[in-house]
Every structure is written in structure tokens, then in C-alpha cells.
Amino acid sequence: MAEIRKSAQEVEIDHLLAEEFCCDRDFARRFLDACGSDDDVFHVEEAIAEPSLGGEGFGDLLVTGTGRDGMRRALLVENKIGAAAGHRQAERYSDHADRMRAEGWAVETVLVAPASYRGERDAFDLSADLEAVSDAMRNPDDRRLAWRRGIIARALQKKATGGVRIPDAAVHALKKAYLAHMAELCARRGEPFAFPALAAEYYDGDSWVWRIRHADLREGIELRHRLWTTLKDPAGAVDLIVRDPSDAERHLFREEPPEGATHAPFSKGRGDLVSIRLPEMRAADGFDPAIGDAAFEAMVELTKWYLDARI
């Protein structure tokens, strides 16, 4: 008898995601956004469930297509629900990704798992919570969308007996208060910032407010507020990000950042960012209006710095 190497629910999710990648042209962008990826340009051509890992067993999903500037791009995805990490699992994915890179592919290994799952997250290039992947699914037929999301919901419910983390009410309250405060500041100060809408649920560790736009900034330039950065370093930061910078923009960000700001590459060198450090703001302590004010001032300062350069 052949060895059963994974659950029927995991196989079902493999094929569900393969169909999403192939049939919804915008799913790849939303999926990468759920992963926290800086580069969401991916035009999918094929998605293969249970691909061979070059003689080292099988993966769960291989998605191939083209990325920025027509480069050959691929995602090598491991879907995990409840089982512990397999033998050398992340290493086998990484080894196969290296073989593909040697053939000219831009490859990222991705772990998709419930929000509570830790396992080998740090050993993959990217990771996404299964709950966020479910939210990224779209369908004009509400009944079909409910059916498809139900596949993931049932898998999460089954895992719940093993301790899947429920949505974090404290993080949700923090984000709700934050967005209300920023909306009030925009109205009072007359600054045309646009913040992301409040999500229905947030999970522990959701520390970014991202894709903040300003009406006077060109497409491809946005801000983000990292409410906290790492456990070891109690700090937050506001970043101004430029994607695909011109030579003049690249020089500005790298050589002439605002006083007190720091520069860093973005999206593996395909962009640049300047960052202003702030005190951290964690859900356990609740929303801090003073830090919210400081973040808003940092956004105004970074925006004005870029606009005054008149590039």
C-alpha cells in the first residue's frame, strides 16, 4: 500500500489554490500582499499541484509565470494545516528553488499555514496566514465564494481543537483607534493621505499599516507605518517607499535622505525607502495618540521632503 504523505484536506487546499492562481488573474497580487511581499508583479501561466522536488520528494504547489521586466518567476508553496514539519522540508524546498534559480528562475519558497502555526516559517522566503489567503479569494458569485472559503474554514475548524489562534481583539481595537485618529488628523490638517480600510479581523503580530497613499505622490510611491519592528528592538518606524525609482529618485533616497532618516533598499534592490524611527505601539498597551501624532508628522515630513525635491 502506498504511504499517505498528507491529509485529504491539505490536498484539497493544494488544488483549490492552484485553481485560484490560474483562474483569477489578480489572485497572485493579493496572495503576495498576504505574504507581506514587496514585489507583487506576477503574471501566472501555470500552477501545478504536488510538483516533484527534483528527486527529493514532492511539494504542494508550484506556480510559474513572469514577473517584473518579463523575468521568469515562480512560487514554490508548502500548505500546512496541522502536521509538524516534514523531514528536511524547508531545506528540500530551498534546494529545489536553488536548482530553479540556476536555470534562470526568480523563485521564492512560501509557507501557507494557520496564523497560530510556527514550525519552520523563518526557513521559507515568504509566509502567509491561511486565514489571510482565504480573505484574498474573490468570486462574483457569492455562493461559490462561500463554498470555496468554506474549504479553508473547515480545515481551520478541524485544526482548532489543536489550538488555532482566534482573531486578536486587542490588535483589532488598536487598528480601529489608529485609523480613526489618522482620519481626524487628515481632516484637521488638510493632508490628503489615504489609509487602508479597517479589516474585519486582525491577528497577533499584525504590526504594519501599509499602502498609505498621498494624493500628491506619483503612482509607485507609498508610505507604511511599522507599529513595532522586532521583539528585541522596541521601536517603530514610518517608511516612504519608491518602487522602480528613476536615477534621480535613487540618488535622492540614497544620498540625500531627510535629517535623522535612514535609507535602505526595498524589494531586493528594485526600490528604495527612507525611514524615520518612532516609539513602538503594541496592542497590549493600546493605542497611543502621541505616537499616532508623531507618525503623522513623520509622514508629512517625508512627503514634503520628496515633493520639495521636484523630481
Short mmCIF file of C-alpha atoms in Angstrom, two decimals:
data_model
loop_
_atom_site.label_atom_id
_atom_site.label_comp_id
_atom_site.label_asym_id
_atom_site.label_seq_id
_atom_site.Cartn_x
_atom_site.Cartn_y
_atom_site.Cartn_z
CA MET A 1 0.00 0.00 0.00
CA ALA A 2 1.31 3.47 -0.87
CA GLU A 3 2.20 5.70 2.05
CA ILE A 4 -0.26 8.55 2.66
CA ARG A 5 2.02 11.58 2.90
CA LYS A 6 -0.56 14.29 3.66
CA SER A 7 -4.17 14.82 4.70
CA ALA A 8 -7.07 14.93 2.27
CA GLN A 9 -7.81 18.49 3.43
CA GLU A 10 -4.30 19.64 2.54
CA VAL A 11 -4.62 18.02 -0.91
CA GLU A 12 -7.97 19.80 -1.38
CA ILE A 13 -6.40 23.15 -0.49
CA ASP A 14 -3.47 22.48 -2.88
CA HIS A 15 -5.90 22.10 -5.78
CA LEU A 16 -8.10 24.98 -4.59
CA LEU A 17 -5.16 27.40 -4.63
CA ALA A 18 -3.92 26.07 -7.97
CA GLU A 19 -7.29 26.96 -9.48
CA GLU A 20 -7.30 30.40 -7.82
CA PHE A 21 -3.87 31.23 -9.27
CA CYS A 22 -4.85 30.07 -12.77
CA CYS A 23 -8.40 31.43 -12.99
CA ASP A 24 -8.22 34.74 -11.11
CA ARG A 25 -5.64 36.99 -12.76
CA ASP A 26 -5.41 39.24 -9.71
CA PHE A 27 -5.15 36.50 -7.07
CA ALA A 28 -1.33 36.34 -7.29
CA ARG A 29 -1.05 40.02 -6.34
CA ARG A 30 -3.40 39.59 -3.37
CA PHE A 31 -1.61 36.39 -2.35
CA LEU A 32 1.79 38.12 -2.37
CA ASP A 33 0.30 41.01 -0.42
CA ALA A 34 -0.86 38.49 2.21
CA CYS A 35 2.73 37.24 2.32
CA GLY A 36 3.99 40.76 3.01
CA SER A 37 5.97 40.66 -0.23
CA ASP A 38 7.43 43.91 -1.51
CA ASP A 39 7.08 42.77 -5.13
CA ASP A 40 3.54 41.93 -6.23
CA VAL A 41 4.13 41.81 -10.01
CA PHE A 42 3.40 38.23 -11.08
CA HIS A 43 1.54 37.12 -14.21
CA VAL A 44 0.67 33.46 -13.65
CA GLU A 45 0.91 30.99 -16.52
CA GLU A 46 0.65 27.64 -14.73
CA ALA A 47 0.01 26.18 -11.27
CA ILE A 48 0.94 22.54 -10.63
CA ALA A 49 -0.30 20.73 -7.53
CA GLU A 50 2.11 18.24 -5.94
CA PRO A 51 5.17 19.01 -8.09
CA SER A 52 8.32 16.90 -7.90
CA LEU A 53 11.17 18.49 -5.97
CA GLY A 54 13.84 17.17 -8.29
CA GLY A 55 14.07 13.71 -6.77
CA GLU A 56 13.70 14.91 -3.16
CA GLY A 57 10.02 14.15 -2.71
CA PHE A 58 7.09 16.34 -3.63
CA GLY A 59 5.98 19.87 -2.88
CA ASP A 60 2.43 21.11 -2.57
CA LEU A 61 2.18 23.73 -5.32
CA LEU A 62 4.44 25.20 -7.99
CA VAL A 63 3.20 28.44 -9.56
CA THR A 64 5.08 29.74 -12.60
CA GLY A 65 4.80 32.76 -14.83
CA THR A 66 6.50 36.09 -15.45
CA GLY A 67 7.38 38.90 -13.08
CA ARG A 68 8.79 42.36 -13.41
CA ASP A 69 10.55 43.07 -16.73
CA GLY A 70 9.40 39.70 -18.08
CA MET A 71 11.63 37.66 -15.77
CA ARG A 72 10.65 34.03 -15.25
CA ARG A 73 9.13 33.90 -11.79
CA ALA A 74 7.93 31.02 -9.60
CA LEU A 75 6.45 30.37 -6.17
CA LEU A 76 7.12 27.02 -4.51
CA VAL A 77 4.34 26.68 -1.94
CA GLU A 78 4.01 24.41 1.10
CA ASN A 79 0.49 24.27 2.56
CA LYS A 80 0.42 23.28 6.21
CA ILE A 81 -2.62 22.80 8.41
CA GLY A 82 -1.85 20.73 11.46
CA ALA A 83 1.06 18.39 10.87
CA ALA A 84 4.54 19.07 12.11
CA ALA A 85 7.21 19.99 9.58
CA GLY A 86 8.35 17.05 7.46
CA HIS A 87 11.90 15.76 7.38
CA ARG A 88 14.18 18.47 5.89
CA GLN A 89 11.02 20.03 4.46
CA ALA A 90 12.10 23.66 4.23
CA GLU A 91 15.59 22.56 3.21
CA ARG A 92 14.23 20.41 0.37
CA TYR A 93 12.13 23.34 -0.88
CA SER A 94 15.16 25.63 -0.67
CA ASP A 95 17.37 23.15 -2.52
CA HIS A 96 14.87 22.82 -5.36
CA ALA A 97 14.45 26.60 -5.51
CA ASP A 98 18.24 26.91 -5.90
CA ARG A 99 18.17 24.43 -8.80
CA MET A 100 15.46 26.50 -10.49
CA ARG A 101 17.42 29.71 -9.91
CA ALA A 102 20.40 28.12 -11.63
CA GLU A 103 18.11 27.69 -14.65
CA GLY A 104 17.21 31.38 -14.66
CA TRP A 105 14.09 31.44 -12.50
CA ALA A 106 13.36 34.02 -9.80
CA VAL A 107 11.93 31.69 -7.14
CA GLU A 108 10.54 32.20 -3.66
CA THR A 109 9.59 29.42 -1.26
CA VAL A 110 6.33 30.10 0.59
CA LEU A 111 4.74 28.57 3.69
CA VAL A 112 0.95 28.87 3.93
CA ALA A 113 -0.33 27.87 7.37
CA PRO A 114 -2.84 28.86 10.05
CA ALA A 115 -1.93 32.02 11.91
CA SER A 116 -1.05 30.00 15.01
CA TYR A 117 1.43 27.77 13.19
CA ARG A 118 5.08 28.48 13.84
CA GLY A 119 7.01 25.43 12.62
CA GLU A 120 9.58 26.44 10.01
CA ARG A 121 8.16 29.83 9.00
CA ASP A 122 11.54 31.55 9.18
CA ALA A 123 13.10 28.88 6.94
CA PHE A 124 10.90 29.89 3.96
CA ASP A 125 11.41 33.04 1.89
CA LEU A 126 7.81 34.13 2.48
CA SER A 127 4.88 33.03 4.60
CA ALA A 128 1.16 33.79 4.69
CA ASP A 129 -1.55 33.01 7.19
CA LEU A 130 -4.16 30.65 5.72
CA GLU A 131 -6.85 32.97 7.05
CA ALA A 132 -5.40 35.87 5.02
CA VAL A 133 -5.22 33.69 1.91
CA SER A 134 -8.92 32.89 2.34
CA ASP A 135 -9.67 36.63 2.56
CA ALA A 136 -7.69 37.15 -0.68
CA MET A 137 -10.07 34.92 -2.65
CA ARG A 138 -12.69 36.63 -4.82
CA ASN A 139 -15.65 35.48 -6.92
CA PRO A 140 -18.59 37.40 -8.39
CA ASP A 141 -20.87 34.54 -7.30
CA ASP A 142 -21.31 34.89 -3.53
CA ARG A 143 -22.40 31.28 -3.13
CA ARG A 144 -19.35 29.98 -5.00
CA LEU A 145 -17.05 32.21 -2.96
CA ALA A 146 -18.63 31.00 0.28
CA TRP A 147 -18.18 27.39 -0.85
CA ARG A 148 -14.51 27.90 -1.68
CA ARG A 149 -13.73 29.78 1.51
CA GLY A 150 -15.64 27.08 3.36
CA ILE A 151 -12.98 24.55 2.31
CA ILE A 152 -10.40 26.54 4.23
CA ALA A 153 -12.77 27.31 7.10
CA ARG A 154 -13.43 23.60 7.65
CA ALA A 155 -9.71 22.87 7.68
CA LEU A 156 -9.16 25.61 10.24
CA GLN A 157 -12.07 24.39 12.34
CA LYS A 158 -10.62 20.89 12.40
CA LYS A 159 -7.27 22.34 13.44
CA ALA A 160 -8.96 24.45 16.13
CA THR A 161 -9.00 21.52 18.53
CA GLY A 162 -5.21 21.70 18.37
CA GLY A 163 -5.14 25.41 19.21
CA VAL A 164 -5.56 27.60 16.12
CA ARG A 165 -5.35 31.16 17.34
CA ILE A 166 -8.56 33.15 17.13
CA PRO A 167 -8.57 36.73 15.80
CA ASP A 168 -6.92 39.11 18.24
CA ALA A 169 -9.45 41.64 19.60
CA ALA A 170 -6.70 43.85 21.03
CA VAL A 171 -4.96 44.24 17.66
CA HIS A 172 -8.31 44.99 16.02
CA ALA A 173 -9.06 47.66 18.64
CA LEU A 174 -5.59 49.16 18.13
CA LYS A 175 -6.01 49.37 14.34
CA LYS A 176 -9.54 50.77 14.67
CA ALA A 177 -8.43 53.54 17.03
CA TYR A 178 -5.35 54.23 14.89
CA LEU A 179 -7.30 54.64 11.65
CA ALA A 180 -9.93 56.85 13.32
CA HIS A 181 -7.20 59.08 14.77
CA MET A 182 -5.41 59.39 11.42
CA ALA A 183 -8.68 60.23 9.64
CA GLU A 184 -9.29 63.01 12.16
CA LEU A 185 -5.75 64.37 11.67
CA CYS A 186 -6.14 64.33 7.88
CA ALA A 187 -9.38 66.28 8.13
CA ARG A 188 -8.00 68.80 10.63
CA ARG A 189 -4.66 69.30 8.88
CA GLY A 190 -5.97 69.15 5.31
CA GLU A 191 -3.48 66.42 4.35
CA PRO A 192 -4.75 64.13 1.55
CA PHE A 193 -3.44 60.84 2.94
CA ALA A 194 -5.45 57.70 2.18
CA PHE A 195 -5.17 54.87 4.72
CA PRO A 196 -6.23 51.23 4.23
CA ALA A 197 -9.74 50.32 5.31
CA LEU A 198 -10.27 48.61 8.66
CA ALA A 199 -10.28 44.84 8.21
CA ALA A 200 -12.90 42.65 9.87
CA GLU A 201 -10.23 40.72 11.79
CA TYR A 202 -6.59 41.04 12.75
CA TYR A 203 -4.22 38.52 14.23
CA ASP A 204 -1.49 38.78 16.83
CA GLY A 205 1.68 40.06 15.20
CA ASP A 206 -0.03 42.20 12.55
CA SER A 207 2.27 45.17 13.06
CA TRP A 208 2.08 47.10 9.77
CA VAL A 209 -0.25 49.76 8.41
CA TRP A 210 0.71 49.61 4.77
CA ARG A 211 -0.08 51.13 1.39
CA ILE A 212 -0.70 54.59 2.78
CA ARG A 213 -1.04 56.96 -0.17
CA HIS A 214 -0.83 60.72 -0.57
CA ALA A 215 -2.70 62.46 -3.39
CA ASP A 216 0.36 64.45 -4.49
CA LEU A 217 2.72 61.47 -4.74
CA ARG A 218 3.04 59.65 -8.05
CA GLU A 219 1.94 56.04 -8.52
CA GLY A 220 4.60 53.74 -7.16
CA ILE A 221 5.35 55.85 -4.07
CA GLU A 222 3.64 54.99 -0.80
CA LEU A 223 4.12 55.08 2.95
CA ARG A 224 3.84 52.45 5.66
CA HIS A 225 3.88 52.60 9.45
CA ARG A 226 5.51 49.71 11.25
CA LEU A 227 3.87 49.91 14.67
CA TRP A 228 6.67 47.78 16.05
CA THR A 229 9.66 46.18 14.39
CA THR A 230 11.15 43.34 16.41
CA LEU A 231 10.77 41.92 19.90
CA LYS A 232 14.40 42.68 20.69
CA ASP A 233 14.30 46.27 19.47
CA PRO A 234 11.38 48.23 20.99
CA ALA A 235 10.86 50.67 18.13
CA GLY A 236 8.50 51.52 15.32
CA ALA A 237 9.11 53.33 12.04
CA VAL A 238 7.46 55.27 9.22
CA ASP A 239 8.82 54.47 5.75
CA LEU A 240 8.46 56.31 2.44
CA ILE A 241 8.89 53.75 -0.36
CA VAL A 242 9.63 54.28 -4.05
CA ARG A 243 9.19 51.38 -6.46
CA ASP A 244 11.19 51.30 -9.72
CA PRO A 245 12.93 54.62 -8.97
CA SER A 246 14.38 56.87 -11.62
CA ASP A 247 18.07 57.68 -11.38
CA ALA A 248 17.21 60.99 -9.77
CA GLU A 249 14.92 59.34 -7.22
CA ARG A 250 17.51 56.67 -6.44
CA HIS A 251 20.12 59.39 -5.81
CA LEU A 252 17.71 61.36 -3.63
CA PHE A 253 16.79 58.39 -1.44
CA ARG A 254 20.32 57.08 -1.10
CA GLU A 255 22.37 60.26 -0.91
CA GLU A 256 20.04 62.98 0.39
CA PRO A 257 17.62 61.47 2.95
CA PRO A 258 15.96 63.88 5.40
CA GLU A 259 17.91 64.75 8.52
CA GLY A 260 17.53 61.93 11.05
CA ALA A 261 16.12 59.49 8.49
CA THR A 262 17.87 56.36 7.26
CA HIS A 263 17.97 54.72 3.83
CA ALA A 264 17.51 51.05 2.96
CA PRO A 265 16.99 49.11 -0.28
CA PHE A 266 13.47 47.86 -0.97
CA SER A 267 12.17 44.83 -2.85
CA LYS A 268 15.59 43.21 -3.27
CA GLY A 269 17.06 46.40 -4.71
CA ARG A 270 14.18 47.17 -7.10
CA GLY A 271 13.22 50.10 -4.94
CA ASP A 272 14.39 52.34 -2.11
CA LEU A 273 12.98 53.62 1.15
CA VAL A 274 13.77 56.24 3.73
CA SER A 275 12.69 55.64 7.30
CA ILE A 276 12.06 57.71 10.42
CA ARG A 277 12.28 55.82 13.70
CA LEU A 278 9.46 56.16 16.27
CA PRO A 279 8.47 54.65 19.61
CA GLU A 280 6.71 51.32 19.20
CA MET A 281 2.96 50.89 19.68
CA ARG A 282 1.77 47.43 20.72
CA ALA A 283 -1.72 46.06 21.17
CA ALA A 284 -1.03 45.10 24.78
CA ASP A 285 -0.64 48.78 25.66
CA GLY A 286 -3.45 50.06 23.44
CA PHE A 287 -3.48 52.97 21.03
CA ASP A 288 -1.21 55.88 21.96
CA PRO A 289 -2.39 59.22 20.45
CA ALA A 290 1.03 60.81 21.00
CA ILE A 291 2.73 58.13 18.91
CA GLY A 292 -0.04 58.46 16.33
CA ASP A 293 0.67 62.19 16.14
CA ALA A 294 4.41 61.54 15.77
CA ALA A 295 3.77 59.04 12.98
CA PHE A 296 1.56 61.53 11.16
CA GLU A 297 4.26 64.21 11.46
CA ALA A 298 6.80 61.75 10.05
CA MET A 299 4.53 61.04 7.09
CA VAL A 300 4.11 64.77 6.43
CA GLU A 301 7.87 65.34 6.73
CA LEU A 302 8.79 62.51 4.33
CA THR A 303 6.14 63.54 1.82
CA LYS A 304 7.22 67.19 1.88
CA TRP A 305 10.89 66.16 1.52
CA TYR A 306 10.12 64.22 -1.64
CA LEU A 307 7.80 66.85 -3.15
CA ASP A 308 10.27 69.68 -2.42
CA ALA A 309 12.92 67.81 -4.43
CA ARG A 310 10.72 68.46 -7.51
CA ILE A 311 11.82 65.32 -9.34
#
